[in-house]
Amino acid sequence: MPSLRRAKPAAAQSTDAGPDTPPSLTPAELAAQRRKRRTGTLIATPGALYLLIFFVVPLGLITVYSFATRTSTGRTSLSGWNLNSYERIADDVIGGIIARSAWLAFLTTVLCLVVAYPFAYYLATRPPRLRARLLVLVMIPFWTNGLVRIFAIRFLLGSNGPASALSEAMGFGTFRILFTPTAVVLGMVYGFLTFMVLPLYVALERMDWRLVEAARDLYASGAKAFWRVTVPLTRSGIVAGCVLVFVPSFGSYVVPEILGGAKTLLIGSYVARQFQAARNWPLGAALSVLVIVAMLVAVAINQRNSANAERTQGVTR
Amino acid sequence: MSSAPPPDAGSSVPAVEMHGISKRFGDVVAVDGVDLQIGDGEFFALLGPSGCGKTTTLRMIAGLDIPSEGRLAIFGEEVASWPPDRRPVNTVFQAYALFPHMTVAQNIAFGLQMRGIRGADADRQVAEATALVQLEGMEHRRPSQLSGGQQQRVALARALVNHPKVLLLDEPLGALDLKLRQEMQVELKALQREVGITFVFVTHDQEEALAMSDRVGVMSEGRLLQVGTPAEVYEHPANRFVADFIGRTNLLEGVTESSSAVRLDAGAVVAAANGLAAGSAAALSVRPEQVRLHRRGETPAGAPCLDGVITDATYLGHAFVYTVAIGPTAGASGTHASERAATITARSETGSAALAAGEPVSVSWSPEATTVVAD
């Protein structure tokens, strides 16, 4: 960079630009700018192509299909465009599934927050070396196959599993939560806990603890300092964690399939069913679009939240 | 350690009283057996280089650190084990520690709210505190929208609104630029007189400490070395560290001859009262502004006098600062092998005749202007 700058006066002289000419770019600078832009385009191309082929195109197809018609034989006809699939979303059955999915996702999010906040707090307040080790421990489940982990939970919660045996030994009778919404929520909390822990950890790790001391100095008890200072200042982490947990919980497919029973039909499974057994691609597509829109709203909330956090805290950090 | 009694003001109960206060962090002794009394209404400065334990001492008064040992009382009440929210003290933190998610008014109101003061009463007190630090019109800004000096005022108002019995200030001017810092020194001093609250002020800036405080406590390596008025610690430093740390001084190494004379390593016996046994290693502290320069041979009678050569002359506008080499290398004949070279810094008003480097001179000082310090 410095060499470029030094080149400027020389270039300016060669084009006979006097000292009074307005600050415009010299040919050398323009060339450098063009080179930079070209390099940028080049390195972004592979990623952009990949996303275009495997994300944008399928997403477009889904959107198109959601306006298509299902023929009586279960084929998808692209000739008659209509909103029938979207109208069906308001249906009691589907509405119930959406409400149940949202409710379980909400429960999962709240549980994750309650479990993850103290843990992230603990993590963030350890000495740096211990912190790094504990973080690795948090990540380990991620390196294990998700399906294996969920089946392990199924074994754990099953009526022949250890949880049940323990409950029986303690005189509480057998343990029957597998294939219930409770099992689904437990499984999702486990599966998505890391998504809550990490943003909370980042927020708490950035936390300026002197502010808590200031609050304590200003007559706040430990609990009051926590609610009035720590929580508001880690709000960005809380919102990010909630979005990151709620979104996949809402559309979750694997966990409810394995741990949920017939009564716990959630939107993820329902969408899959439309594409497979029910052969109603337009409805499945419409529901997918709905889920995607819900996620986009959540992401937008998250973005606004982090922009706010930067605005209010940026300069004093 | 000369421990001057606090000047009498207000009640006879000291605002802060420490007996044998120590604080250890693992193997590190941050504060080592500090005894200190700070009077009611006093402006007290804890002065020392970074890492000397002054901030830890302040934090123990605030309750942010709990002493490992010793007794600590605030206005006669034993508070050593009290949590910070129970203590009648407030702190202005080093980087202000303003709540970034609250407005100026919300920051100032925080302490009141925590004590259950709300509504019109709280609003009135916040307005008063805002006026006290001249921040009217800024109430609805966020700390990030304020300049450093304004943030500093918010921090002051946030503490003072609670009418603490003792206000603790941890390097409150450290983050400001020189000009603003000097303005704030004057303002803080005036503010303290106005509110009449005991101020305990931590700083590493000796000029700031001397300029602002009624008494100064000098700390080094966890120990409180000397407590006294600014004049006492400047003119009669208790030991070598204090002499060196407070202001600029010439430390001339030597050995005491008697209780009234010191043999300097630079090769002269000079009159200097000291309370040390004959033959102890000591240093003579002479402030640069007390050093007189004379042309060689024109020395006044009766004053301690050394011959030397000017090695450097620096023009500062209002004064000259000269460095004078004294002792064996200065060209004097008949020196002993045991004599060692030394340099003396002298400072003189610009009005006097300028001397040039290389000039042979004699230096003198009045015996009363010096202090003999041991290690």
XYZ file of C-alpha atoms in Angstrom:
692
model
C 0.000 0.000 0.000
C 2.640 2.608 0.871
C 4.385 2.095 -2.436
C 1.137 2.809 -4.263
C 0.735 6.040 -2.383
C 4.219 7.134 -3.152
C 3.592 6.460 -6.819
C 0.825 9.017 -6.876
C 2.741 12.301 -7.156
C 4.898 10.891 -9.952
C 1.845 9.803 -11.901
C 0.216 13.146 -11.295
C 3.200 14.923 -12.770
C 3.247 12.731 -15.823
C -0.347 13.705 -16.651
C 0.510 17.336 -16.074
C -1.973 17.684 -13.250
C -1.311 20.948 -11.484
C -1.482 21.318 -7.702
C -4.901 22.973 -8.020
C -6.704 20.195 -9.860
C -9.492 18.577 -7.828
C -8.501 15.286 -6.143
C -9.282 12.807 -8.916
C -7.728 9.393 -9.333
C -4.599 9.108 -11.415
C -4.390 6.404 -14.112
C -2.081 4.391 -11.843
C -4.651 4.483 -9.057
C -7.495 3.564 -11.395
C -5.549 0.602 -12.689
C -4.831 -0.538 -9.143
C -8.496 -0.225 -8.296
C -9.500 -2.274 -11.347
C -6.967 -4.956 -10.477
C -8.328 -5.157 -6.957
C -11.893 -5.473 -8.138
C -10.942 -8.184 -10.626
C -9.145 -10.176 -7.910
C -12.178 -9.893 -5.664
C -14.499 -11.225 -8.349
C -12.143 -14.090 -9.138
C -11.828 -15.403 -5.612
C -15.573 -15.170 -4.967
C -16.529 -17.076 -8.124
C -16.307 -20.722 -6.929
C -18.390 -20.075 -3.851
C -20.901 -18.018 -5.767
C -21.278 -20.732 -8.430
C -21.751 -23.421 -5.820
C -24.428 -21.473 -4.012
C -26.136 -20.618 -7.265
C -26.380 -24.247 -8.374
C -27.171 -25.916 -5.057
C -29.027 -23.195 -3.204
C -30.505 -20.483 -5.388
C -31.778 -22.772 -8.151
C -33.452 -25.317 -5.810
C -34.914 -22.485 -3.768
C -36.333 -21.010 -6.966
C -37.764 -24.382 -7.943
C -39.395 -24.784 -4.530
C -40.961 -21.366 -4.857
C -42.229 -22.169 -8.342
C -43.609 -25.546 -7.219
C -45.457 -23.963 -4.340
C -47.726 -22.242 -6.884
C -48.218 -25.386 -8.975
C -51.089 -27.882 -9.011
C -51.093 -31.458 -7.768
C -52.852 -33.697 -10.256
C -55.108 -36.484 -9.053
C -52.358 -39.009 -9.716
C -49.952 -37.199 -7.425
C -47.928 -35.609 -10.185
C -47.125 -31.927 -10.203
C -48.594 -29.945 -13.011
C -46.811 -26.726 -13.860
C -49.608 -25.465 -16.056
C -52.156 -24.030 -13.692
C -50.706 -21.501 -11.254
C -52.689 -21.020 -8.058
C -52.484 -20.283 -4.358
C -54.265 -23.492 -3.290
C -51.295 -24.822 -1.380
C -50.936 -21.604 0.600
C -54.655 -21.597 1.345
C -54.323 -25.080 2.792
C -51.795 -23.829 5.328
C -54.666 -22.161 7.166
C -56.223 -25.616 7.466
C -56.823 -26.843 11.010
C -54.578 -29.871 10.655
C -51.661 -27.968 9.185
C -52.256 -24.976 11.444
C -52.090 -27.348 14.410
C -48.834 -28.821 13.169
C -47.331 -25.367 12.707
C -48.518 -24.247 16.140
C -47.126 -27.410 17.761
C -43.800 -27.007 15.956
C -43.568 -23.376 17.046
C -44.494 -24.276 20.621
C -41.928 -27.066 20.884
C -39.297 -24.860 19.225
C -40.120 -22.151 21.759
C -39.810 -24.602 24.671
C -36.530 -25.866 23.273
C -35.227 -22.311 22.948
C -36.203 -21.358 26.501
C -34.710 -24.546 27.946
C -31.521 -24.068 25.956
C -31.234 -20.498 27.222
C -31.794 -21.520 30.829
C -29.255 -24.328 30.596
C -26.702 -22.526 28.432
C -26.527 -19.126 30.132
C -25.049 -20.296 33.440
C -22.757 -22.646 31.574
C -21.532 -19.953 29.176
C -21.108 -17.647 32.160
C -18.973 -20.269 33.860
C -16.937 -20.786 30.682
C -16.368 -17.094 30.060
C -15.188 -16.432 33.601
C -12.553 -19.197 33.696
C -8.855 -18.432 33.146
C -8.115 -18.299 29.398
C -6.312 -21.651 29.231
C -9.057 -23.574 30.980
C -11.581 -21.740 28.822
C -9.994 -23.072 25.635
C -10.108 -26.636 26.964
C -13.703 -26.404 28.088
C -14.667 -24.991 24.704
C -13.184 -28.055 23.035
C -15.348 -30.211 25.300
C -18.396 -28.236 24.198
C -17.507 -28.888 20.566
C -16.840 -32.627 20.891
C -20.482 -33.739 20.385
C -20.379 -31.853 17.095
C -17.702 -34.159 15.798
C -19.911 -37.183 16.424
C -22.569 -38.268 13.971
C -25.829 -36.548 14.888
C -27.948 -39.583 14.075
C -25.863 -41.761 16.400
C -26.309 -39.251 19.195
C -30.073 -39.131 18.770
C -30.329 -42.924 18.731
C -28.263 -42.961 21.907
C -30.826 -40.684 23.511
C -33.567 -42.980 22.269
C -31.895 -45.855 24.042
C -31.398 -43.723 27.153
C -35.030 -42.665 27.343
C -36.545 -45.953 26.195
C -38.677 -48.033 28.557
C -35.817 -50.581 28.748
C -33.155 -47.915 29.043
C -31.071 -46.713 31.981
C -33.300 -43.733 32.799
C -36.269 -45.998 33.198
C -34.292 -48.547 35.216
C -33.122 -45.834 37.566
C -36.628 -44.472 37.986
C -37.931 -47.956 38.711
C -35.171 -48.669 41.206
C -36.056 -45.476 43.021
C -39.672 -46.501 43.199
C -41.113 -44.078 40.677
C -42.212 -46.788 38.316
C -41.228 -47.120 34.681
C -40.303 -44.167 32.674
C -42.444 -43.449 29.663
C -41.376 -40.378 27.831
C -39.984 -41.793 24.614
C -42.227 -40.938 21.641
C -43.729 -37.962 23.449
C -43.237 -34.227 22.844
C -41.099 -34.185 26.013
C -38.625 -36.565 24.410
C -38.553 -34.410 21.278
C -37.838 -31.276 23.284
C -35.149 -33.049 25.316
C -33.528 -34.293 22.132
C -33.681 -30.887 20.465
C -32.281 -29.146 23.549
C -29.390 -31.548 23.459
C -28.933 -31.224 19.725
C -29.023 -27.431 19.565
C -27.502 -26.506 22.933
C -24.164 -25.651 21.368
C -25.849 -23.078 19.124
C -26.955 -21.336 22.298
C -23.752 -21.776 24.271
C -21.400 -20.332 21.668
C -23.044 -16.936 21.030
C -23.652 -16.534 24.755
C -20.040 -17.394 25.434
C -18.861 -14.838 22.886
C -21.079 -12.144 24.418
C -20.041 -12.967 27.977
C -16.407 -13.216 27.076
C -16.552 -9.693 25.612
C -18.359 -8.498 28.708
C -16.591 -5.728 30.583
C -16.770 -7.020 34.161
C -15.757 -3.648 35.503
C -19.315 -2.593 34.713
C -20.593 -5.238 37.101
C -18.181 -3.927 39.720
C -19.484 -0.434 39.058
C -23.034 -1.673 39.590
C -22.033 -3.398 42.821
C -20.319 -0.203 43.925
C -23.583 1.626 43.200
C -25.516 -0.476 45.721
C -26.695 -3.227 43.357
C -26.794 -6.705 44.882
C -25.193 -9.477 42.852
C -28.568 -10.491 41.413
C -29.548 -6.929 40.555
C -26.207 -6.276 38.877
C -26.795 -9.412 36.813
C -30.271 -8.407 35.642
C -29.547 -4.733 35.135
C -26.061 -4.921 33.629
C -24.905 -8.390 32.581
C -28.123 -9.476 30.879
C -28.685 -6.250 28.884
C -25.052 -6.188 27.832
C -25.162 -9.791 26.621
C -28.490 -9.271 24.879
C -26.931 -9.661 21.443
C -25.701 -13.116 22.445
C -29.072 -14.048 23.904
C -30.961 -13.025 20.761
C -28.424 -14.677 18.462
C -28.558 -17.904 20.476
C -32.368 -17.911 20.511
C -32.545 -17.391 16.756
C -29.934 -20.067 16.147
C -31.879 -22.562 18.291
C -35.422 -21.617 17.355
C -34.898 -21.751 13.601
C -33.588 -25.328 13.329
C -35.918 -26.521 16.098
C -38.902 -25.217 14.213
C -37.988 -27.048 11.024
C -36.417 -30.013 12.778
C -36.892 -33.370 11.055
C -34.475 -35.964 12.398
C -35.113 -35.560 16.133
C -38.933 -35.705 15.990
C -38.720 -38.634 13.564
C -36.607 -40.679 15.953
C -37.789 -39.537 19.368
C -41.318 -38.361 18.625
C -44.284 -40.604 18.293
C -47.148 -40.477 15.829
C -48.752 -37.796 17.952
C -45.805 -35.480 17.668
C -45.996 -34.708 13.970
C -43.979 -31.572 13.370
C -43.675 -29.396 10.331
C -40.301 -30.797 9.275
C -41.685 -34.328 9.124
C -44.881 -33.098 7.564
C -43.016 -31.376 4.735
C -40.942 -34.518 4.161
C -44.135 -36.536 4.052
C -45.597 -34.275 1.355
C -42.604 -34.840 -0.845
C -42.495 -38.577 -0.206
C -45.547 -40.619 0.766
C -48.242 -38.049 0.103
C -46.773 -37.006 -3.207
C -48.048 -33.463 -2.801
C -45.074 -31.441 -3.886
C -46.889 -28.092 -4.177
C -48.040 -28.283 -0.532
C -44.609 -29.376 0.675
C -43.061 -26.546 -1.324
C -45.507 -23.987 0.068
C -44.783 -25.113 3.622
C -41.043 -24.945 2.923
C -41.423 -21.390 1.682
C -43.302 -20.569 4.854
C -40.541 -22.012 7.033
C -37.912 -20.140 5.058
C -39.787 -16.851 5.431
C -40.107 -17.438 9.172
C -36.365 -18.036 9.360
C -35.601 -14.922 7.336
C -37.693 -12.872 9.748
C -35.777 -14.364 12.656
C -32.445 -13.642 10.975
C -33.536 -10.077 10.260
C -34.360 -9.623 13.938
C -30.944 -10.951 14.829
C -29.214 -8.606 12.398
C -31.021 -5.566 13.694
C -30.190 -6.652 17.201
C -26.469 -6.917 16.570
C -26.464 -3.590 14.724
C -28.129 -2.029 17.770
C -25.630 -3.619 20.098
C -22.788 -2.155 18.060
C -24.358 1.264 18.062
C -24.898 1.442 21.807
C -21.687 -0.228 22.881
C -19.272 0.369 20.065
C -17.372 3.438 21.200
C -17.033 2.667 24.880
C -15.477 -0.725 24.248
C 7.900 6.484 58.253
C 6.698 9.899 59.234
C 2.989 9.721 59.703
C 1.536 13.161 60.030
C -1.851 13.221 61.679
C -4.710 14.090 59.355
C -5.639 17.756 59.461
C -8.610 18.176 61.709
C -11.827 18.676 59.853
C -15.352 17.541 60.585
C -15.612 14.686 63.002
C -12.768 13.184 64.989
C -13.567 9.713 63.648
C -11.354 9.038 60.634
C -13.166 8.556 57.357
C -10.999 5.556 56.536
C -8.854 3.649 58.974
C -6.598 0.758 57.995
C -4.595 -1.400 60.346
C -2.151 -3.944 58.978
C -4.097 -4.322 55.748
C -2.586 -6.875 53.371
C -3.862 -8.414 50.163
C -2.404 -11.468 48.526
C -3.346 -12.828 45.106
C -1.917 -16.337 45.133
C 1.800 -15.861 45.779
C 1.746 -12.191 44.906
C 1.545 -9.754 47.787
C -0.252 -6.765 46.293
C -0.623 -4.799 49.503
C 1.668 -5.429 52.447
C 0.723 -4.292 55.943
C -0.695 -0.849 55.269
C -1.592 1.358 58.242
C -3.407 4.498 57.250
C -5.857 7.027 58.592
C -7.698 9.366 56.286
C -9.514 12.260 57.950
C -13.068 13.335 57.377
C -13.238 15.832 54.524
C -9.687 15.212 53.442
C -8.453 15.069 49.842
C -6.038 12.176 50.075
C -3.876 10.903 47.229
C -2.416 7.422 47.037
C 0.601 7.808 44.831
C 2.911 5.228 43.361
C 4.124 3.586 40.168
C 1.879 1.040 38.444
C 1.717 -2.232 40.323
C 2.520 -0.652 43.689
C -0.784 -1.744 45.228
C -2.520 1.619 45.287
C -5.494 0.493 43.202
C -5.852 -2.687 45.257
C -5.885 -0.539 48.402
C -8.654 1.571 46.892
C -10.588 -1.520 45.817
C -10.423 -2.851 49.357
C -11.986 0.360 50.644
C -14.678 -0.007 47.965
C -15.220 -3.661 48.846
C -14.287 -4.923 45.389
C -11.371 -6.793 46.942
C -11.509 -8.303 50.408
C -8.335 -7.881 52.513
C -6.355 -11.036 53.299
C -5.417 -9.530 56.639
C -5.993 -6.483 58.752
C -8.762 -4.234 59.917
C -10.584 -1.691 57.815
C -13.080 0.814 59.164
C -15.095 3.505 57.428
C -16.237 6.174 59.885
C -15.630 3.771 62.738
C -17.545 0.862 61.243
C -15.655 -2.350 60.568
C -16.366 -3.047 56.904
C -13.588 -5.424 55.879
C -16.006 -8.249 55.097
C -18.913 -6.179 53.798
C -19.936 -6.485 50.148
C -19.502 -3.310 48.067
C -23.222 -2.559 47.939
C -23.385 -2.189 51.720
C -20.543 0.309 51.996
C -21.170 4.061 52.119
C -18.549 4.703 49.464
C -18.666 5.174 45.710
C -15.992 4.887 43.090
C -15.049 6.787 39.972
C -13.443 4.024 37.965
C -10.317 4.322 35.910
C -12.003 3.954 32.520
C -15.218 5.346 34.056
C -17.114 2.048 33.609
C -20.251 3.866 32.489
C -23.144 1.598 31.564
C -23.150 1.737 27.751
C -26.771 0.611 27.477
C -28.073 3.478 29.578
C -28.360 7.190 28.964
C -26.457 9.737 31.017
C -29.498 10.289 33.246
C -30.029 6.541 33.683
C -26.383 6.093 34.596
C -26.595 8.801 37.227
C -29.904 7.462 38.575
C -28.619 3.890 38.908
C -27.360 4.125 42.478
C -30.514 5.914 43.611
C -32.696 3.243 42.022
C -30.747 0.481 43.692
C -31.416 2.117 47.042
C -35.113 2.360 46.238
C -35.171 6.094 45.519
C -37.468 6.666 42.564
C -39.850 9.177 41.068
C -39.697 12.923 41.607
C -37.152 12.655 44.406
C -34.753 10.700 42.216
C -35.346 13.064 39.274
C -34.501 16.060 41.435
C -31.288 14.498 42.735
C -30.222 13.431 39.245
C -30.841 16.981 38.005
C -28.762 18.371 40.868
C -25.878 16.026 40.184
C -26.077 16.767 36.461
C -25.889 20.480 37.216
C -23.010 19.951 39.652
C -20.842 18.518 36.889
C -22.245 20.875 34.245
C -23.787 18.245 32.019
C -27.190 19.858 31.536
C -28.618 19.035 28.138
C -26.685 15.762 27.860
C -29.138 13.707 29.932
C -30.449 11.653 27.043
C -27.143 10.899 25.365
C -25.412 7.560 25.590
C -21.903 7.401 27.049
C -20.550 6.525 23.600
C -21.799 9.877 22.325
C -19.756 11.825 24.872
C -16.166 13.014 24.875
C -13.689 11.647 27.398
C -14.041 14.691 29.631
C -17.832 14.462 29.557
C -17.731 10.746 30.368
C -15.540 11.598 33.306
C -18.154 14.068 34.556
C -20.890 11.463 34.232
C -18.806 9.065 36.299
C -18.373 11.752 38.946
C -22.074 12.615 38.986
C -23.046 8.942 39.108
C -20.972 8.550 42.258
C -21.687 11.898 43.931
C -25.467 11.695 43.510
C -25.421 9.036 46.229
C -23.750 11.390 48.726
C -21.145 8.777 49.648
C -19.214 9.247 52.864
C -16.020 8.626 50.936
C -15.489 9.078 47.212
C -12.848 6.834 45.703
C -11.210 7.908 42.469
C -9.043 5.477 40.526
C -6.813 7.473 38.170
C -9.851 9.471 37.087
C -7.835 11.840 34.923
C -5.561 9.237 33.370
C -7.495 8.970 30.125
C -7.637 12.711 29.464
C -5.156 14.750 27.478
C -2.811 17.059 29.344
C -4.739 20.310 29.017
C -8.077 18.816 29.981
C -6.387 16.963 32.815
C -5.031 20.184 34.282
C -8.461 21.808 34.010
C -10.102 18.855 35.674
C -7.533 18.909 38.493
C -8.669 22.397 39.408
C -12.325 21.468 38.983
C -12.086 18.310 41.048
C -10.385 20.181 43.843
C -13.104 22.846 43.781
C -15.796 20.176 43.631
C -14.365 18.437 46.671
C -14.449 21.683 48.630
C -18.014 22.259 47.499
C -19.398 18.851 48.471
C -17.147 18.399 51.505
C -16.825 14.662 50.951
C -13.619 12.770 51.738
C -11.849 12.029 48.468
C -9.361 9.198 48.141
C -7.562 9.550 44.892
C -5.253 7.044 43.234
C -2.680 8.308 40.773
C 0.748 7.550 39.423
C 1.250 11.200 38.489
C 3.167 12.840 41.312
C 2.509 16.345 40.042
C -1.209 15.651 40.093
C -0.975 14.244 43.612
C 0.998 17.212 44.902
C -1.235 19.746 43.187
C -4.575 18.378 44.341
C -4.306 16.678 47.676
C -4.215 17.694 51.322
C -2.043 14.695 52.091
C -0.222 12.143 49.979
C 0.552 8.507 50.706
C 3.446 7.174 48.641
C 3.317 3.458 47.875
C 5.845 1.093 46.397
C 5.731 -2.699 46.111
C 2.663 -2.970 48.279
C 4.005 -0.887 51.134
C 3.018 2.563 52.225
C 6.362 4.370 52.454
C 5.398 7.834 53.583
C 2.310 9.815 54.408
C 2.402 13.568 54.646
C 1.409 16.855 53.131
C 2.709 17.498 49.620
C 5.354 19.829 51.049
C 6.482 17.243 53.600
C 6.943 14.443 51.111
C 8.585 16.751 48.590
C 10.948 18.506 50.951
C 11.575 15.712 53.405
C 11.259 12.396 51.601
C 11.404 9.500 54.038
C 13.634 7.357 51.896
C 15.397 7.019 48.602
C 12.342 5.782 46.713
C 10.159 8.685 47.784
C 12.907 11.203 47.050
C 13.360 9.778 43.585
C 9.675 9.290 42.805
C 8.383 12.664 43.939
C 9.653 15.296 41.575
C 13.146 15.338 40.143
C 16.070 15.118 42.445
C 19.787 14.564 42.507
C 20.680 11.569 44.627
C 24.339 11.862 45.615
C 25.544 8.565 47.021
C 27.698 8.554 50.081
C 28.337 7.380 53.636
C 27.396 9.252 56.772
C 30.344 10.656 58.732
C 28.307 11.791 61.691
C 24.774 12.864 62.384
C 25.520 16.152 60.666
C 27.793 15.275 57.748
C 27.915 12.953 54.780
C 30.982 11.902 52.809
C 29.882 11.823 49.203
C 31.258 9.192 46.817
C 31.979 12.090 44.490
C 34.626 13.220 46.917
C 33.568 15.802 49.464
C 32.272 15.900 52.980
C 29.186 18.050 53.179
C 27.107 19.189 56.093
C 23.765 17.432 56.150
C 21.712 16.611 59.191
C 20.644 12.968 59.337
C 19.356 10.595 61.925
C 21.538 7.690 60.815
C 24.414 5.968 62.539
C 27.861 7.073 61.355
C 29.114 4.904 58.507
C 25.732 3.994 57.022
C 25.212 4.132 53.303
C 22.934 7.003 52.402
C 22.219 9.422 49.637
C 21.908 13.144 49.708
C 18.816 14.372 47.901
C 19.166 17.820 46.373
C 16.378 19.199 44.211
C 17.577 20.688 40.900
C 16.014 24.053 41.674
C 18.002 24.197 44.921
C 21.319 23.755 43.169
C 23.269 26.972 42.545
C 25.855 27.196 39.794
C 28.870 29.450 40.112
C 31.882 30.111 37.973
C 34.745 28.069 39.379
C 36.249 29.949 42.329
C 33.306 32.263 42.963
C 31.775 29.950 45.530
C 29.974 31.373 48.522
C 31.436 30.631 51.917
C 29.716 28.260 54.274
C 27.642 26.291 51.786
C 28.481 22.759 50.661
C 30.293 23.089 47.390
C 31.518 20.724 44.667
C 33.526 21.398 41.539
C 32.307 20.133 38.226
C 32.023 20.634 34.496
C 28.842 21.358 32.582
C 28.190 18.494 30.177
C 24.820 19.539 28.898
C 22.706 22.680 28.853
C 19.047 22.504 27.857
C 16.930 25.553 27.217
C 13.304 25.091 28.359
C 12.004 28.594 27.754
C 11.343 29.523 31.339
C 14.467 27.843 32.685
C 17.778 26.229 31.848
C 18.509 22.694 32.896
C 22.201 21.938 33.254
C 23.862 18.616 33.731
C 27.085 18.933 35.683
C 29.626 16.144 35.992
C 31.256 16.159 39.382
C 33.871 13.997 41.020
C 37.072 12.440 39.679
C 36.319 12.785 35.969
C 35.676 16.469 36.377
C 39.386 17.134 36.191
C 40.056 17.900 39.810
C 43.530 16.832 40.877
C 44.322 14.635 43.866
C 41.255 12.427 43.659
C 41.079 9.142 45.517
C 40.461 5.851 43.821
C 37.391 5.320 45.931
C 35.757 8.442 44.592
C 33.148 7.935 41.952
C 31.844 10.259 39.330
C 28.335 11.655 39.622
C 26.183 14.084 37.788
C 24.027 16.824 39.206
C 21.095 18.371 37.446
C 20.658 22.045 38.114
C 17.817 24.281 37.100
C 18.001 28.043 36.887
C 15.733 30.801 35.692
C 16.407 32.002 32.185
C 17.062 35.535 33.433
C 20.461 34.542 34.778
C 23.506 34.381 32.524
C 23.578 31.285 30.355
C 26.408 28.831 30.787
C 27.704 26.610 28.023
C 28.637 22.954 27.976
C 32.290 22.388 28.857
C 32.455 25.262 31.290
C 34.075 24.495 34.640
C 31.713 25.433 37.436
C 31.137 24.970 41.120
C 27.817 23.801 42.469
C 26.448 24.642 45.873
C 23.246 24.401 47.833
C 22.010 25.438 51.204
C 22.211 22.592 53.732
C 18.577 23.085 54.782
C 17.423 22.347 51.245
C 18.723 18.790 51.294
C 17.558 15.566 52.829
C 19.645 12.539 53.630
C 17.796 9.383 52.612
C 18.586 5.774 53.357
C 17.343 2.835 51.307
